[in-house]
Amino acid sequence: MKLENYEVHLPNYSIGDKIYDKIGPVCESYGKKVWIVGGKRALKAAEAKIREYVVKTNLEIIGTAIYGEDCTYATVERLRERPEYREADMVFGVGGGKALDTVKCLCITDDKPVFAFPTIASNCAACTSVSIMYNDDGTFLKPNFFVRPVMHSFIDTEIIAKAPSQYMWAGIGDTYAKFYEATISSRDERLEHFTSLGVATSHMCRDPLLMYGAKALEDHKKGLCTYEVEQVVLAIVVTTGIASIFLTKDFTPDYNSGLAHAVFYALTSYPVIEKRHLHGEVVGFGVLLLLLVDGQMDEFEKIYQLNKDLKLPVSLDDIEITEEQWQESMSRIPDMSDIRHYPYKVTPEMLAEAMEILEKRNCL
């Protein structure tokens, strides 16, 4: 291995039910004029509270905009042409993964200060330095990597506790996937320091979910922000983001993705996935296949039982994919970039065998 010069930018964040009072101390040094961009439901949930705290600062909100529908380059360019964007000193991104990824792609590319205000705990978009880009038809395009994440993420647990529980539910599946994908993708390799940190951090993407996941989801459905909820939010939003930054320092998904995500992205070819199912929900199903392909039967049982307890998918029927669609997907999954760096070649035969084992397990 060669010596090299490199930089790593880690996310700054605040978490709690009153952390918007940190907006002034954190943001005022970046300028005065703020443009708020987010999802429609997210803005309804958080904009009033953001404004309530901004009026106590020297900042000025110059406008609010709904980002769009998907994180596409066309959406980014449409926002870039808005006069508010040119006038703003900084942008507040409000919402879930697609809204935050859109704002990150818009601002970080231009080196404009951007701050994240996640309103759901479904993924790590608020803390990581990548945007997942889609085609205009809603199918997956590619990851767009950046040198740094947002300047600061304000994780308001009161707002997240009031969000629909389905987002945390799906976020759990996306988060434990990080551990399994990182450890398999890095297997038997002599790793760079930053990659080793990412793999080590990924353990905390699984352990808190096995420990607190069921109780956290139960509490969240009641609108409560308990210790268990906070630990799961931290795992989904922060820990996974930090792991991803280390794992993608070289701007590739080699250690940051794997078979579970390859399954998801292959299945986005079918409109039912984007229209009726969530990213982490389908990734959580993909983890079951990942573990079976890899022969990790003990870990498979842990995640299978967690999925059953949380009602995350354990069958094709649960994600409304037909046997014919799965057969077609099996021919495409081995060529997905997510498993380009796998320690072995994944074949359609491996996937078919894994699905057969899963179907037998479902019959017990």
Short mmCIF file of C-alpha atoms in Angstrom, two decimals:
data_model
loop_
_atom_site.label_atom_id
_atom_site.label_comp_id
_atom_site.label_asym_id
_atom_site.label_seq_id
_atom_site.Cartn_x
_atom_site.Cartn_y
_atom_site.Cartn_z
CA MET A 1 0.00 0.00 0.00
CA LYS A 2 1.19 3.49 -0.80
CA LEU A 3 1.29 6.51 1.47
CA GLU A 4 -1.11 9.22 0.44
CA ASN A 5 -2.49 12.59 1.42
CA TYR A 6 -6.22 12.67 1.95
CA GLU A 7 -8.97 14.40 3.89
CA VAL A 8 -12.07 13.10 5.63
CA HIS A 9 -14.97 15.35 6.63
CA LEU A 10 -17.24 13.91 9.31
CA PRO A 11 -20.77 15.11 10.05
CA ASN A 12 -21.57 17.59 12.79
CA TYR A 13 -24.95 17.08 14.39
CA SER A 14 -27.25 18.07 17.22
CA ILE A 15 -29.95 15.75 18.54
CA GLY A 16 -32.85 16.36 20.92
CA ASP A 17 -36.29 17.91 21.08
CA LYS A 18 -35.02 21.48 21.53
CA ILE A 19 -31.93 21.48 19.33
CA TYR A 20 -33.27 24.06 16.88
CA ASP A 21 -32.08 26.61 19.43
CA LYS A 22 -28.60 25.79 18.07
CA ILE A 23 -29.50 27.15 14.62
CA GLY A 24 -28.17 30.61 15.39
CA PRO A 25 -24.84 29.61 16.98
CA VAL A 26 -24.17 27.06 14.24
CA CYS A 27 -25.39 28.87 11.12
CA GLU A 28 -24.85 32.61 11.61
CA SER A 29 -21.16 32.46 10.69
CA TYR A 30 -22.11 31.30 7.18
CA GLY A 31 -24.12 34.40 6.28
CA LYS A 32 -27.60 35.80 6.77
CA LYS A 33 -30.04 34.75 4.02
CA VAL A 34 -31.61 31.30 4.25
CA TRP A 35 -33.58 29.42 1.60
CA ILE A 36 -35.60 26.46 2.89
CA VAL A 37 -36.07 23.53 0.50
CA GLY A 38 -37.79 20.29 1.38
CA GLY A 39 -40.54 17.78 0.83
CA LYS A 40 -44.17 18.82 1.05
CA ARG A 41 -45.00 16.75 4.13
CA ALA A 42 -41.65 17.51 5.73
CA LEU A 43 -42.15 21.25 5.45
CA LYS A 44 -45.60 20.89 7.00
CA ALA A 45 -44.02 19.02 9.91
CA ALA A 46 -40.95 21.20 10.54
CA GLU A 47 -41.07 24.60 8.84
CA ALA A 48 -43.07 26.38 11.55
CA LYS A 49 -40.69 25.16 14.25
CA ILE A 50 -37.65 26.16 12.19
CA ARG A 51 -39.09 29.65 11.69
CA GLU A 52 -39.91 29.90 15.39
CA TYR A 53 -36.23 29.49 16.23
CA VAL A 54 -34.82 31.44 13.28
CA VAL A 55 -36.60 34.64 14.37
CA LYS A 56 -34.46 34.55 17.51
CA THR A 57 -31.29 34.74 15.39
CA ASN A 58 -29.70 37.16 12.93
CA LEU A 59 -30.75 34.93 10.04
CA GLU A 60 -33.42 35.84 7.48
CA ILE A 61 -35.55 33.29 5.63
CA ILE A 62 -35.99 34.53 2.05
CA GLY A 63 -38.31 31.79 0.85
CA THR A 64 -39.44 28.18 0.93
CA ALA A 65 -39.67 25.67 -1.91
CA ILE A 66 -40.83 22.10 -2.36
CA TYR A 67 -37.88 20.23 -3.85
CA GLY A 68 -39.83 18.03 -6.26
CA GLU A 69 -40.62 14.32 -6.41
CA ASP A 70 -37.34 12.46 -6.98
CA CYS A 71 -33.64 13.15 -6.54
CA THR A 72 -32.73 13.65 -10.20
CA TYR A 73 -30.22 15.88 -11.94
CA ALA A 74 -33.13 17.61 -13.68
CA THR A 75 -34.63 18.49 -10.29
CA VAL A 76 -31.27 19.80 -9.07
CA GLU A 77 -30.86 22.03 -12.13
CA ARG A 78 -34.40 23.37 -11.79
CA LEU A 79 -33.66 24.44 -8.22
CA ARG A 80 -30.30 25.90 -9.26
CA GLU A 81 -32.10 28.28 -11.62
CA ARG A 82 -34.32 29.67 -8.87
CA PRO A 83 -33.47 33.28 -7.92
CA GLU A 84 -33.76 32.40 -4.23
CA TYR A 85 -30.90 29.95 -4.61
CA ARG A 86 -28.62 32.57 -6.11
CA GLU A 87 -29.58 35.07 -3.39
CA ALA A 88 -29.26 32.70 -0.43
CA ASP A 89 -26.11 32.48 1.66
CA MET A 90 -27.14 29.01 2.79
CA VAL A 91 -29.84 26.40 2.24
CA PHE A 92 -31.79 24.46 4.86
CA GLY A 93 -32.75 21.02 3.51
CA VAL A 94 -35.83 19.59 5.22
CA GLY A 95 -37.19 16.08 4.85
CA GLY A 96 -36.23 12.51 4.15
CA GLY A 97 -33.63 10.91 1.94
CA LYS A 98 -34.66 12.15 -1.49
CA ALA A 99 -35.22 15.74 -0.38
CA LEU A 100 -31.93 15.91 1.52
CA ASP A 101 -30.01 14.18 -1.27
CA THR A 102 -31.39 16.69 -3.77
CA VAL A 103 -30.35 19.66 -1.66
CA LYS A 104 -26.91 18.14 -1.02
CA CYS A 105 -26.32 17.59 -4.72
CA LEU A 106 -27.42 21.16 -5.39
CA CYS A 107 -25.36 22.90 -2.73
CA ILE A 108 -22.25 20.82 -2.08
CA THR A 109 -21.47 20.82 -5.80
CA ASP A 110 -21.48 24.63 -5.71
CA ASP A 111 -19.75 24.83 -2.32
CA LYS A 112 -22.79 26.63 -0.90
CA PRO A 113 -23.36 26.01 2.83
CA VAL A 114 -26.16 23.52 3.40
CA PHE A 115 -27.75 22.28 6.62
CA ALA A 116 -29.95 19.22 7.10
CA PHE A 117 -33.19 19.05 9.06
CA PRO A 118 -34.29 15.40 8.86
CA THR A 119 -37.96 14.86 9.66
CA ILE A 120 -37.94 11.07 9.47
CA ALA A 121 -35.44 8.39 10.48
CA SER A 122 -35.41 6.26 7.36
CA ASN A 123 -31.79 6.59 6.21
CA CYS A 124 -28.48 8.39 6.76
CA ALA A 125 -28.90 11.11 4.11
CA ALA A 126 -28.66 13.86 6.76
CA CYS A 127 -25.14 12.82 7.74
CA THR A 128 -23.47 11.20 4.76
CA SER A 129 -21.56 12.59 1.78
CA VAL A 130 -23.40 10.92 -1.08
CA SER A 131 -26.64 11.54 -2.95
CA ILE A 132 -28.52 8.63 -4.49
CA MET A 133 -29.53 9.81 -7.94
CA TYR A 134 -32.49 8.51 -9.92
CA ASN A 135 -33.53 8.66 -13.55
CA ASP A 136 -36.54 10.77 -14.47
CA ASP A 137 -38.68 7.62 -14.61
CA GLY A 138 -37.89 6.84 -10.96
CA THR A 139 -35.38 4.06 -11.56
CA PHE A 140 -31.98 4.09 -9.89
CA LEU A 141 -29.20 5.92 -11.76
CA LYS A 142 -26.06 6.08 -9.59
CA PRO A 143 -24.55 7.38 -6.35
CA ASN A 144 -23.08 10.89 -6.53
CA PHE A 145 -20.23 11.19 -4.03
CA PHE A 146 -19.00 14.42 -2.41
CA VAL A 147 -15.91 15.38 -0.43
CA ARG A 148 -18.00 16.40 2.59
CA PRO A 149 -21.46 16.04 4.10
CA VAL A 150 -23.73 18.94 5.07
CA MET A 151 -22.27 21.54 7.42
CA HIS A 152 -24.49 20.42 10.32
CA SER A 153 -27.51 18.19 10.83
CA PHE A 154 -30.26 19.20 13.26
CA ILE A 155 -31.97 15.96 14.35
CA ASP A 156 -35.15 16.98 16.15
CA THR A 157 -36.41 13.92 17.97
CA GLU A 158 -39.80 15.49 18.70
CA ILE A 159 -40.50 15.89 14.98
CA ILE A 160 -39.15 12.43 14.14
CA ALA A 161 -41.25 10.86 16.93
CA LYS A 162 -44.39 12.32 15.32
CA ALA A 163 -43.53 11.11 11.82
CA PRO A 164 -45.20 8.02 10.34
CA SER A 165 -43.58 4.97 11.93
CA GLN A 166 -43.19 3.24 8.58
CA TYR A 167 -40.10 5.36 7.90
CA MET A 168 -38.24 4.26 11.02
CA TRP A 169 -39.46 0.73 10.31
CA ALA A 170 -37.83 0.82 6.88
CA GLY A 171 -34.78 2.65 8.21
CA ILE A 172 -34.02 -0.26 10.49
CA GLY A 173 -33.70 -2.57 7.47
CA ASP A 174 -31.43 -0.17 5.61
CA THR A 175 -29.23 0.29 8.67
CA TYR A 176 -28.43 -3.27 9.70
CA ALA A 177 -27.60 -3.91 6.04
CA LYS A 178 -24.58 -1.64 6.42
CA PHE A 179 -22.89 -4.04 8.84
CA TYR A 180 -23.37 -7.14 6.74
CA GLU A 181 -22.48 -5.49 3.43
CA ALA A 182 -19.36 -3.78 4.78
CA THR A 183 -18.01 -6.86 6.53
CA ILE A 184 -18.53 -9.11 3.52
CA SER A 185 -17.18 -6.61 0.97
CA SER A 186 -14.00 -6.11 3.03
CA ARG A 187 -13.43 -9.75 3.90
CA ASP A 188 -9.82 -10.98 3.88
CA GLU A 189 -8.48 -7.63 2.69
CA ARG A 190 -5.70 -5.43 3.98
CA LEU A 191 -7.68 -2.24 4.43
CA GLU A 192 -6.80 1.42 4.45
CA HIS A 193 -7.19 3.13 7.83
CA PHE A 194 -10.38 4.92 6.81
CA THR A 195 -11.96 1.75 5.43
CA SER A 196 -11.10 -0.12 8.63
CA LEU A 197 -12.80 2.63 10.62
CA GLY A 198 -15.88 2.29 8.45
CA VAL A 199 -16.06 -1.47 8.89
CA ALA A 200 -15.54 -1.15 12.66
CA THR A 201 -18.22 1.55 12.91
CA SER A 202 -20.66 -0.61 10.95
CA HIS A 203 -20.99 -2.95 13.96
CA MET A 204 -23.00 -0.17 15.61
CA CYS A 205 -25.36 -0.22 12.65
CA ARG A 206 -26.55 -3.67 13.68
CA ASP A 207 -26.14 -4.10 17.44
CA PRO A 208 -28.48 -1.31 18.69
CA LEU A 209 -31.19 -2.47 16.29
CA LEU A 210 -31.09 -6.03 17.57
CA MET A 211 -31.14 -4.66 21.13
CA TYR A 212 -33.61 -1.78 20.87
CA GLY A 213 -35.36 -2.10 17.50
CA ALA A 214 -38.60 -3.77 18.56
CA LYS A 215 -39.15 -1.53 21.61
CA ALA A 216 -38.19 1.59 19.65
CA LEU A 217 -40.73 0.89 16.93
CA GLU A 218 -43.41 0.14 19.51
CA ASP A 219 -42.71 3.44 21.29
CA HIS A 220 -42.53 5.38 18.04
CA LYS A 221 -45.97 4.17 17.03
CA LYS A 222 -47.23 5.83 20.23
CA GLY A 223 -45.49 9.10 19.33
CA LEU A 224 -43.01 8.69 22.18
CA CYS A 225 -39.36 9.66 22.03
CA THR A 226 -37.83 7.23 24.49
CA TYR A 227 -34.22 6.19 25.03
CA GLU A 228 -34.78 3.24 22.70
CA VAL A 229 -36.17 5.50 19.97
CA GLU A 230 -33.22 7.87 20.29
CA GLN A 231 -30.71 5.01 20.06
CA VAL A 232 -32.33 3.69 16.90
CA VAL A 233 -32.50 7.19 15.37
CA LEU A 234 -28.79 7.66 16.10
CA ALA A 235 -27.98 4.30 14.50
CA ILE A 236 -30.03 5.04 11.38
CA VAL A 237 -29.11 8.68 10.81
CA VAL A 238 -25.69 9.21 12.40
CA THR A 239 -23.81 5.92 12.77
CA THR A 240 -24.66 4.74 9.27
CA GLY A 241 -23.69 8.13 7.87
CA ILE A 242 -20.30 8.08 9.58
CA ALA A 243 -19.66 4.50 8.44
CA SER A 244 -20.60 5.43 4.88
CA ILE A 245 -18.24 8.40 4.80
CA PHE A 246 -15.29 6.21 5.79
CA LEU A 247 -16.36 3.39 3.47
CA THR A 248 -16.78 5.68 0.43
CA LYS A 249 -13.74 7.89 0.93
CA ASP A 250 -12.46 6.73 -2.46
CA PHE A 251 -15.82 7.62 -4.07
CA THR A 252 -16.82 4.04 -4.83
CA PRO A 253 -19.56 1.83 -3.35
CA ASP A 254 -17.10 -1.07 -3.08
CA TYR A 255 -17.27 -1.35 0.72
CA ASN A 256 -20.44 0.66 1.31
CA SER A 257 -22.89 -1.57 -0.50
CA GLY A 258 -23.48 -5.18 -1.32
CA LEU A 259 -25.98 -7.80 -2.30
CA ALA A 260 -28.90 -6.42 -0.29
CA HIS A 261 -28.72 -3.13 -2.18
CA ALA A 262 -28.14 -4.90 -5.49
CA VAL A 263 -31.43 -6.72 -4.89
CA PHE A 264 -33.19 -3.45 -4.16
CA TYR A 265 -31.85 -1.55 -7.17
CA ALA A 266 -32.63 -4.43 -9.50
CA LEU A 267 -36.20 -4.51 -8.23
CA THR A 268 -36.70 -0.77 -8.81
CA SER A 269 -37.30 -1.77 -12.43
CA TYR A 270 -40.81 -2.69 -11.28
CA PRO A 271 -42.99 0.35 -10.49
CA VAL A 272 -44.58 -1.37 -7.49
CA ILE A 273 -41.31 -1.05 -5.55
CA GLU A 274 -41.03 2.73 -5.85
CA LYS A 275 -44.78 3.30 -5.55
CA ARG A 276 -45.70 0.99 -2.69
CA HIS A 277 -42.53 0.06 -0.83
CA LEU A 278 -39.70 1.86 0.94
CA HIS A 279 -35.99 1.59 0.23
CA GLY A 280 -34.99 0.13 3.60
CA GLU A 281 -37.95 -2.23 3.62
CA VAL A 282 -36.74 -3.93 0.43
CA VAL A 283 -33.08 -3.75 1.49
CA GLY A 284 -34.02 -5.52 4.73
CA PHE A 285 -35.48 -8.32 2.62
CA GLY A 286 -32.29 -8.35 0.56
CA VAL A 287 -30.23 -8.89 3.71
CA LEU A 288 -31.94 -12.24 4.23
CA LEU A 289 -30.78 -13.34 0.78
CA LEU A 290 -27.32 -11.87 1.39
CA LEU A 291 -26.90 -13.95 4.54
CA LEU A 292 -28.15 -17.13 2.89
CA VAL A 293 -25.86 -16.68 -0.12
CA ASP A 294 -22.96 -16.10 2.30
CA GLY A 295 -23.84 -19.11 4.44
CA GLN A 296 -24.29 -17.11 7.65
CA MET A 297 -27.15 -19.18 9.05
CA ASP A 298 -26.91 -17.91 12.64
CA GLU A 299 -27.04 -14.29 11.50
CA PHE A 300 -29.84 -15.17 9.08
CA GLU A 301 -31.93 -16.46 11.97
CA LYS A 302 -31.32 -13.26 13.97
CA ILE A 303 -32.42 -11.00 11.12
CA TYR A 304 -35.24 -13.30 10.03
CA GLN A 305 -36.68 -13.17 13.53
CA LEU A 306 -36.18 -9.40 13.76
CA ASN A 307 -37.94 -8.95 10.43
CA LYS A 308 -40.81 -11.16 11.60
CA ASP A 309 -41.07 -9.24 14.88
CA LEU A 310 -41.10 -5.88 13.11
CA LYS A 311 -43.17 -7.14 10.16
CA LEU A 312 -40.38 -6.32 7.73
CA PRO A 313 -40.57 -8.47 4.57
CA VAL A 314 -39.49 -12.10 4.58
CA SER A 315 -40.97 -13.17 1.22
CA LEU A 316 -41.50 -12.00 -2.35
CA ASP A 317 -45.21 -11.71 -1.60
CA ASP A 318 -44.42 -9.16 1.13
CA ILE A 319 -42.88 -6.83 -1.47
CA GLU A 320 -45.41 -7.72 -4.21
CA ILE A 321 -42.85 -9.21 -6.57
CA THR A 322 -43.93 -12.16 -8.69
CA GLU A 323 -41.87 -15.29 -9.25
CA GLU A 324 -41.46 -14.28 -12.89
CA GLN A 325 -40.13 -10.86 -11.91
CA TRP A 326 -37.71 -12.44 -9.48
CA GLN A 327 -36.46 -14.84 -12.14
CA GLU A 328 -35.79 -11.89 -14.44
CA SER A 329 -34.07 -9.94 -11.65
CA MET A 330 -31.75 -12.83 -10.81
CA SER A 331 -30.16 -12.49 -14.23
CA ARG A 332 -29.37 -8.80 -13.63
CA ILE A 333 -28.31 -8.76 -9.98
CA PRO A 334 -24.87 -10.38 -10.55
CA ASP A 335 -23.89 -7.47 -12.81
CA MET A 336 -24.91 -4.71 -10.39
CA SER A 337 -22.12 -2.34 -9.31
CA ASP A 338 -23.02 -2.94 -5.65
CA ILE A 339 -21.42 -6.40 -5.75
CA ARG A 340 -18.57 -5.59 -8.09
CA HIS A 341 -16.19 -5.76 -5.12
CA TYR A 342 -17.65 -8.86 -3.47
CA PRO A 343 -15.14 -11.51 -2.32
CA TYR A 344 -16.79 -13.99 -4.69
CA LYS A 345 -18.95 -13.96 -7.81
CA VAL A 346 -22.66 -13.98 -7.05
CA THR A 347 -24.52 -16.12 -9.58
CA PRO A 348 -28.20 -16.58 -10.43
CA GLU A 349 -27.88 -20.12 -9.12
CA MET A 350 -26.77 -18.82 -5.70
CA LEU A 351 -29.74 -16.45 -5.62
CA ALA A 352 -32.15 -19.20 -6.62
CA GLU A 353 -30.82 -21.50 -3.89
CA ALA A 354 -31.06 -18.71 -1.29
CA MET A 355 -34.66 -18.00 -2.27
CA GLU A 356 -35.50 -21.70 -2.02
CA ILE A 357 -34.06 -21.84 1.51
CA LEU A 358 -35.98 -18.69 2.47
CA GLU A 359 -39.23 -20.12 1.13
CA LYS A 360 -38.71 -23.32 3.14
CA ARG A 361 -38.03 -21.25 6.27
CA ASN A 362 -41.29 -19.40 5.74
CA CYS A 363 -43.15 -22.71 5.73
CA LEU A 364 -41.92 -23.78 9.17
#
